[in-house]
Short mmCIF file of C-alpha atoms and ligand atoms in Angstrom, two decimals:
data_model
loop_
_atom_site.label_atom_id
_atom_site.label_comp_id
_atom_site.label_asym_id
_atom_site.label_seq_id
_atom_site.Cartn_x
_atom_site.Cartn_y
_atom_site.Cartn_z
CA MET A 1 35.53 -29.96 31.13
CA GLU A 2 31.95 -28.95 31.84
CA ALA A 3 29.44 -27.02 29.76
CA ILE A 4 26.36 -24.85 30.24
CA ILE A 5 23.76 -24.66 27.49
CA LEU A 6 21.20 -21.84 27.67
CA VAL A 7 17.80 -23.20 26.73
CA GLY A 8 15.38 -21.29 28.96
CA GLY A 9 14.16 -18.74 26.42
CA PHE A 10 10.55 -18.55 25.18
CA GLY A 11 11.46 -18.82 21.52
CA THR A 12 8.88 -16.16 20.63
CA ARG A 13 10.16 -15.74 17.08
CA LEU A 14 9.34 -19.39 16.38
CA ARG A 15 5.77 -19.22 17.70
CA PRO A 16 3.42 -20.98 17.32
CA LEU A 17 5.82 -23.95 17.05
CA THR A 18 7.37 -23.11 20.44
CA LEU A 19 4.02 -22.95 22.25
CA ALA A 20 3.83 -26.75 22.26
CA THR A 21 7.49 -27.72 21.87
CA PRO A 22 10.48 -25.95 23.45
CA LYS A 23 12.72 -24.49 20.74
CA ALA A 24 15.56 -26.69 21.99
CA LEU A 25 13.57 -29.82 21.11
CA LEU A 26 12.51 -28.73 17.62
CA PRO A 27 14.29 -31.07 15.24
CA LEU A 28 16.98 -30.08 12.76
CA ALA A 29 17.17 -32.75 10.05
CA ASN A 30 15.02 -34.94 12.31
CA VAL A 31 17.23 -34.70 15.45
CA PRO A 32 16.18 -32.31 18.27
CA MET A 33 18.53 -29.32 18.02
CA LEU A 34 19.70 -29.51 21.63
CA GLU A 35 20.40 -33.25 21.43
CA ARG A 36 22.39 -32.57 18.26
CA LEU A 37 24.44 -29.95 20.11
CA VAL A 38 25.07 -32.14 23.17
CA ARG A 39 26.16 -35.09 20.99
CA SER A 40 28.52 -32.85 18.99
CA LEU A 41 30.50 -31.72 22.04
CA PRO A 42 34.09 -32.88 22.28
CA GLU A 43 34.73 -35.97 24.40
CA ARG A 44 36.45 -33.89 27.04
CA VAL A 45 33.05 -32.38 27.97
CA THR A 46 31.88 -34.88 30.57
CA LYS A 47 29.03 -32.92 32.13
CA VAL A 48 26.43 -30.57 30.64
CA ALA A 49 24.16 -28.29 32.67
CA LEU A 50 21.05 -27.23 30.76
CA ALA A 51 19.85 -23.83 32.00
CA VAL A 52 16.09 -24.27 31.64
CA HIS A 53 12.92 -22.32 32.39
CA HIS A 54 10.21 -22.36 29.72
CA GLN A 55 8.94 -25.97 29.23
CA ALA A 56 11.68 -27.25 31.51
CA ASP A 57 9.87 -30.54 32.16
CA ALA A 58 9.78 -31.48 28.47
CA ILE A 59 13.53 -30.86 28.15
CA ALA A 60 14.30 -32.85 31.32
CA ALA A 61 12.10 -35.74 30.15
CA HIS A 62 13.82 -35.84 26.77
CA PHE A 63 17.31 -36.10 28.25
CA ALA A 64 16.18 -38.68 30.79
CA ALA A 65 15.18 -40.87 27.84
CA VAL A 66 18.24 -40.52 25.59
CA ASP A 67 21.86 -41.43 26.28
CA CYS A 68 24.24 -38.69 25.12
CA GLU A 69 27.27 -40.49 26.62
CA ARG A 70 27.90 -37.79 29.23
CA MET A 71 26.14 -36.51 32.31
CA VAL A 72 23.30 -34.13 31.41
CA ILE A 73 21.49 -32.25 34.19
CA THR A 74 18.80 -29.57 34.09
CA VAL A 75 19.09 -26.44 36.26
CA PRO A 76 15.73 -24.66 36.44
CA GLU A 77 15.12 -20.95 37.00
CA PRO A 78 11.97 -19.95 38.88
CA GLU A 79 11.92 -16.75 36.78
CA PRO A 80 13.84 -16.26 33.51
CA LEU A 81 17.18 -14.76 34.51
CA GLY A 82 18.47 -13.74 31.10
CA THR A 83 21.61 -15.21 29.55
CA GLY A 84 23.98 -14.08 32.35
CA GLY A 85 21.65 -14.80 35.27
CA ALA A 86 21.02 -18.28 33.85
CA MET A 87 24.77 -19.00 33.72
CA ARG A 88 25.23 -17.78 37.29
CA ASN A 89 22.35 -20.01 38.37
CA CYS A 90 24.37 -23.01 37.11
CA ARG A 91 27.52 -22.03 39.00
CA ASP A 92 27.15 -24.56 41.82
CA HIS A 93 26.80 -27.39 39.29
CA ILE A 94 29.94 -26.76 37.24
CA SER A 95 33.59 -26.06 37.87
CA GLY A 96 36.72 -24.85 36.08
CA THR A 97 36.90 -23.31 32.62
CA THR A 98 33.35 -23.58 31.29
CA LEU A 99 32.08 -23.90 27.76
CA VAL A 100 28.81 -21.99 27.27
CA PHE A 101 26.42 -22.25 24.32
CA ASN A 102 23.22 -20.61 23.24
CA GLY A 103 21.05 -23.66 22.61
CA ASP A 104 19.73 -22.69 19.20
CA ILE A 105 22.96 -22.48 17.25
CA ILE A 106 24.55 -24.96 14.93
CA SER A 107 28.05 -24.34 13.71
CA SER A 108 31.31 -25.87 12.56
CA LEU A 109 33.19 -24.27 15.48
CA ASN A 110 36.25 -26.28 16.49
CA VAL A 111 35.98 -26.14 20.29
CA GLU A 112 39.40 -27.76 20.77
CA ALA A 113 41.10 -25.02 18.69
CA MET A 114 39.18 -22.35 20.59
CA LEU A 115 40.27 -23.88 23.90
CA GLU A 116 43.88 -23.94 22.72
CA GLN A 117 43.73 -20.20 22.00
CA HIS A 118 41.91 -19.54 25.31
CA ARG A 119 44.71 -21.29 27.23
CA ALA A 120 47.49 -19.63 25.20
CA THR A 121 46.16 -16.10 25.74
CA GLY A 122 45.22 -16.65 29.39
CA ALA A 123 41.92 -14.89 28.65
CA LEU A 124 39.16 -14.61 31.26
CA GLY A 125 36.71 -15.23 28.48
CA THR A 126 36.91 -16.18 24.80
CA LEU A 127 33.98 -15.50 22.48
CA ALA A 128 33.52 -17.38 19.22
CA LEU A 129 33.09 -14.76 16.48
CA TRP A 130 31.38 -15.17 13.14
CA GLU A 131 31.92 -12.91 10.13
CA VAL A 132 28.83 -11.49 8.41
CA ALA A 133 28.65 -9.45 5.23
CA ASP A 134 26.26 -6.86 6.69
CA PRO A 135 26.65 -6.36 10.46
CA SER A 136 24.10 -3.49 10.69
CA ARG A 137 21.49 -5.75 12.40
CA TYR A 138 23.99 -7.10 14.95
CA GLY A 139 26.49 -6.08 17.60
CA VAL A 140 30.10 -6.38 16.43
CA ALA A 141 33.32 -6.91 18.37
CA GLU A 142 36.20 -4.49 17.98
CA LEU A 143 39.50 -6.36 18.09
CA ASP A 144 43.13 -5.56 18.71
CA GLY A 145 44.80 -8.77 17.58
CA ASN A 146 42.63 -11.35 19.36
CA ALA A 147 41.79 -9.06 22.29
CA ILE A 148 38.27 -7.63 22.27
CA ILE A 149 38.57 -3.93 23.08
CA GLY A 150 34.94 -2.93 22.60
CA PHE A 151 31.53 -3.69 21.15
CA GLN A 152 29.47 -1.68 18.73
CA GLU A 153 25.68 -2.17 18.54
CA LYS A 154 24.03 -2.17 15.11
CA PRO A 155 26.69 -0.09 13.31
CA ALA A 156 25.54 2.10 10.43
CA PRO A 157 26.86 0.85 7.04
CA GLY A 158 30.48 1.92 6.63
CA GLU A 159 30.87 2.73 10.34
CA GLU A 160 31.47 -0.83 11.53
CA LYS A 161 34.61 -1.54 13.58
CA SER A 162 34.56 -5.12 12.27
CA ASN A 163 32.24 -7.63 10.62
CA LEU A 164 32.59 -10.10 13.49
CA ILE A 165 29.48 -10.86 15.55
CA ASN A 166 29.07 -12.83 18.77
CA ALA A 167 28.44 -16.42 17.69
CA GLY A 168 26.81 -17.43 21.00
CA THR A 169 29.56 -19.77 22.21
CA TYR A 170 32.00 -18.88 24.97
CA LEU A 171 34.83 -20.23 27.10
CA LEU A 172 34.68 -18.58 30.50
CA GLU A 173 36.85 -18.73 33.58
CA PRO A 174 35.02 -19.03 36.94
CA GLN A 175 35.77 -15.34 37.72
CA VAL A 176 33.38 -14.32 34.94
CA LEU A 177 30.47 -16.21 36.51
CA GLU A 178 31.42 -14.64 39.86
CA MET A 179 30.96 -11.16 38.32
CA ILE A 180 27.27 -11.90 37.68
CA PRO A 181 25.03 -11.05 40.64
CA ALA A 182 23.14 -14.16 41.83
CA GLY A 183 19.37 -14.27 41.40
CA HIS A 184 19.22 -11.21 39.12
CA LYS A 185 18.15 -10.89 35.53
CA VAL A 186 21.38 -10.17 33.64
CA SER A 187 22.28 -10.14 29.95
CA VAL A 188 25.80 -11.54 29.67
CA GLU A 189 26.24 -9.88 26.29
CA ARG A 190 25.18 -6.37 27.33
CA GLU A 191 26.15 -6.23 31.01
CA ILE A 192 29.16 -8.52 31.51
CA PHE A 193 31.06 -8.80 28.22
CA THR A 194 30.99 -5.00 27.81
CA GLN A 195 32.72 -4.68 31.21
CA LEU A 196 35.34 -7.24 30.19
CA ALA A 197 36.26 -5.51 26.92
CA SER A 198 39.96 -4.53 27.17
CA ALA A 199 40.07 -6.47 30.44
CA GLY A 200 40.73 -10.07 29.47
CA LEU A 201 38.12 -10.82 26.80
CA HIS A 202 39.35 -12.40 23.57
CA GLY A 203 37.73 -13.30 20.28
CA PHE A 204 38.01 -16.51 18.27
CA PRO A 205 36.90 -15.91 14.66
CA PHE A 206 36.06 -19.12 12.81
CA GLY A 207 34.85 -20.11 9.35
CA GLY A 208 32.73 -22.91 7.94
CA TYR A 209 29.07 -22.56 8.89
CA TRP A 210 27.03 -20.88 11.63
CA ILE A 211 23.27 -20.58 11.85
CA ASP A 212 21.12 -19.31 14.70
CA ALA A 213 17.98 -21.39 14.12
CA GLY A 214 15.74 -19.00 16.08
CA THR A 215 13.48 -17.60 13.30
CA PRO A 216 11.30 -19.44 10.75
CA GLU A 217 13.65 -18.47 7.92
CA SER A 218 16.83 -19.45 9.76
CA TYR A 219 15.20 -22.67 11.03
CA LEU A 220 14.54 -23.67 7.40
CA ALA A 221 18.05 -22.55 6.42
CA ALA A 222 19.61 -24.64 9.22
CA ASN A 223 17.73 -27.73 8.06
CA ALA A 224 18.75 -27.11 4.43
CA MET A 225 22.37 -26.65 5.44
CA LEU A 226 22.43 -29.93 7.37
CA LEU A 227 20.86 -31.71 4.41
CA GLU A 228 23.95 -30.93 2.37
CA ARG A 229 25.64 -33.61 4.49
CA GLU A 230 22.79 -35.70 5.84
CA ALA A 231 20.34 -36.04 2.94
CA THR A 232 19.50 -39.71 2.43
CA ALA A 233 16.11 -39.59 0.86
CA ALA A 234 14.69 -42.63 -0.77
CA HIS A 235 11.07 -43.61 -0.47
CA PRO A 236 9.00 -45.82 -2.75
CA GLY A 237 6.11 -43.34 -2.83
CA ALA A 238 8.17 -40.20 -3.40
CA SER A 239 10.00 -38.78 -6.35
CA VAL A 240 12.93 -37.00 -4.69
CA ARG A 241 14.40 -33.80 -6.15
CA GLY A 242 17.68 -32.55 -4.69
CA ASN A 243 18.51 -32.81 -1.01
CA ALA A 244 15.86 -34.34 1.22
CA LEU A 245 15.52 -36.46 4.34
CA ILE A 246 12.48 -38.68 4.82
CA ALA A 247 11.76 -40.45 8.12
CA ALA A 248 11.58 -44.23 7.66
CA ASP A 249 7.98 -44.46 8.88
CA ALA A 250 6.58 -41.60 6.74
CA GLU A 251 3.67 -42.67 4.53
CA ILE A 252 4.08 -41.10 1.11
CA THR A 253 2.23 -41.79 -2.10
CA SER A 254 2.43 -40.12 -5.51
CA SER A 255 4.36 -37.10 -4.24
CA ILE A 256 7.37 -34.98 -5.17
CA VAL A 257 9.70 -34.19 -2.28
CA GLY A 258 12.59 -31.72 -2.36
CA PRO A 259 14.81 -29.90 -2.71
CA ASP A 260 15.84 -28.88 0.82
CA THR A 261 13.02 -30.76 2.52
CA VAL A 262 12.78 -32.74 5.74
CA ILE A 263 9.89 -35.14 6.29
CA GLY A 264 9.51 -36.07 9.96
CA THR A 265 8.39 -39.25 11.62
CA GLY A 266 4.78 -40.30 11.06
CA VAL A 267 4.14 -37.72 8.32
CA SER A 268 1.66 -38.72 5.63
CA LEU A 269 1.51 -37.22 2.17
CA ASP A 270 -0.62 -38.10 -0.81
CA LYS A 271 -0.37 -36.38 -4.21
CA CYS A 272 1.69 -33.50 -2.83
CA VAL A 273 4.61 -31.36 -3.94
CA VAL A 274 6.83 -30.31 -1.02
CA ARG A 275 9.78 -28.01 -1.58
CA ARG A 276 12.20 -26.18 0.77
CA SER A 277 10.07 -27.18 3.76
CA VAL A 278 10.18 -29.03 7.06
CA LEU A 279 7.23 -31.22 8.03
CA LEU A 280 7.31 -32.09 11.71
CA ALA A 281 6.11 -35.33 13.29
CA GLY A 282 2.65 -36.47 12.28
CA ALA A 283 1.90 -33.64 9.81
CA SER A 284 -0.27 -34.65 6.87
CA ALA A 285 -1.44 -33.30 3.53
CA THR A 286 -3.35 -34.41 0.45
CA GLY A 287 -3.17 -32.76 -2.94
CA ALA A 288 -1.19 -29.77 -1.64
CA VAL A 289 1.74 -27.75 -2.91
CA ILE A 290 3.85 -26.84 0.14
CA GLU A 291 6.78 -24.46 -0.36
CA ASP A 292 9.06 -22.64 2.12
CA CYS A 293 6.92 -23.87 5.02
CA ILE A 294 7.26 -25.43 8.42
CA LEU A 295 4.29 -27.66 9.25
CA GLY A 296 4.02 -28.11 13.02
CA PRO A 297 3.56 -31.49 14.70
CA GLY A 298 0.25 -33.09 13.68
CA VAL A 299 -0.80 -30.23 11.39
CA ALA A 300 -3.24 -31.44 8.73
CA VAL A 301 -3.36 -29.46 5.48
CA GLY A 302 -6.82 -29.56 3.95
CA ASP A 303 -7.40 -31.26 0.62
CA ASP A 304 -6.11 -29.58 -2.50
CA CYS A 305 -4.43 -26.50 -1.05
CA SER A 306 -2.93 -25.21 -4.25
CA ARG A 307 -0.07 -23.32 -2.65
CA MET A 308 1.01 -22.76 0.90
CA VAL A 309 3.87 -20.39 1.63
CA LEU A 310 5.46 -19.10 4.82
CA THR A 311 5.82 -15.32 4.54
CA ALA A 312 8.78 -13.33 5.89
CA GLU A 313 6.53 -12.37 8.83
CA GLY A 314 6.10 -16.05 9.71
CA GLU A 315 2.45 -16.27 8.53
CA LEU A 316 1.12 -19.16 6.49
CA ARG A 317 -0.58 -17.99 3.26
CA PHE A 318 -2.77 -20.17 1.08
P1 GTP B 1 13.14 -15.32 21.06
O1 GTP B 1 12.05 -15.13 22.07
O2 GTP B 1 12.59 -15.74 19.73
O3 GTP B 1 14.10 -14.18 20.95
O4 GTP B 1 14.01 -16.62 21.48
P2 GTP B 1 14.77 -16.94 22.86
O5 GTP B 1 13.81 -16.80 23.99
O6 GTP B 1 15.38 -18.30 22.69
O7 GTP B 1 15.86 -15.81 22.96
P3 GTP B 1 17.30 -15.74 22.29
O8 GTP B 1 17.27 -16.46 20.97
O9 GTP B 1 17.77 -14.36 22.32
O10 GTP B 1 18.16 -16.56 23.34
C1 GTP B 1 19.45 -17.06 23.06
C2 GTP B 1 19.64 -18.34 23.87
O11 GTP B 1 19.60 -18.02 25.27
C3 GTP B 1 18.55 -19.35 23.61
O12 GTP B 1 19.16 -20.63 23.60
C4 GTP B 1 17.61 -19.19 24.79
O13 GTP B 1 16.98 -20.39 25.17
C5 GTP B 1 18.56 -18.74 25.90
N1 GTP B 1 17.93 -17.82 26.87
C6 GTP B 1 17.45 -16.57 26.62
N2 GTP B 1 16.96 -16.03 27.75
C7 GTP B 1 17.12 -16.96 28.73
C8 GTP B 1 16.79 -17.01 30.12
O14 GTP B 1 16.23 -16.07 30.70
N3 GTP B 1 17.13 -18.15 30.81
C9 GTP B 1 17.74 -19.20 30.20
N4 GTP B 1 18.03 -20.29 30.94
N5 GTP B 1 18.05 -19.21 28.90
C10 GTP B 1 17.74 -18.09 28.17
#
C-alpha cells in the first residue's frame, strides 16, 4: 500500500517557529513530527509521497538523511494547491487504495482496523473520525451506521448531528483522486468529501488519543501526551519533576525540569526552573523560570527572567 502525507502548509498558527523550520520537522518529544508519523506507518505501507510546498527543500533533505525503512519521495507544488489539489498532484506517484494523512497529527489510530472496515464496506473513501466533547469549533460528520450522509460546519451547541470530527486521516480509492481537477486549488474536506456524502463515504470512529499539533497550545499538549510513554529523564545537573525528556547532550546545571517538559539537543540551562515547556535545539537560559513555553531553536533567554509564559495568543510574556 502507498501513502500521501500533506505537509505543504505554511503552519501560520505556529509562527514564528515555522518561519525557520517547516511544521513537519518540528520535533515532538525530540523526534520530528513527520518522521514520527512515517515510522509509525504499518509495514504494508511501502512507499510514502510527501506533498510539499513551503520549505520543501528542508523536508527533502531530512528524508534523504534518515532511513525510515520504506521509500519516501517528495512531490512539490509550484503553488499551494490546498489539501485536495495536493493529493491530486501526487496521483502519478501512487497507485491503488491510498492512505492519506495530514502531516501534523499524532494519534492512536489503528490503520489496519480502518483498512479492514474500508474493504468490508466497499467504500470509495473512509475518514477516521474523532469524538470531541464540544464540536462547535469544528465540522462534524453525520452518520447512518458507518455511512457518512452529510457534514455540518461549526454546529451551534445542542444542534450537532454528532460529536465526530474529521481526524485528518483517510483511505481513498483512486476514483476519489480522479474527482479532483488537476492543477487547481481544492479543499478535499469542503469540495470533495461533501460531494461524496451519501455516495460511498464512510466513517471510522476510533478512541485512544488524537492531537493536531498545529497551534502552540496543541503542540505543547502533543509533547506532554507523548511524554506519558516516552519520558526518560535523568540528568546529573537537573532535578526532574514528573514527566520529562532530556536530550543526552543537553548541558544542565542546578535546574528543576518538569513536569511535561522536553529539553532538546544542545540546550543549555543554568539555575532555571522549566515546567510544561518544550525547548528546541540549542536554546539556552540562565536564572529563568520558564512555564508553558516553546523556546525556538537557538533562542537565548536573558539572565534572570523571573517568569516567561506563552499566552493563549501565542505571545511570549516576561
Ligand atoms: P496553519 O497555517 O497554521 O493553518 O497550518 P497549515 O498550513 O499546516 O494548515 P492546516 O493545519 O489546515 O493543514 C492541514 C495539513 O494539510 C497540514 O499537514 C498541511 O501541511 C497540509 N496542507 C495544507 N494546505 C496545503 C497545501 O496547499 N499543499 C500541501 N501539499 N499541503 C497542505
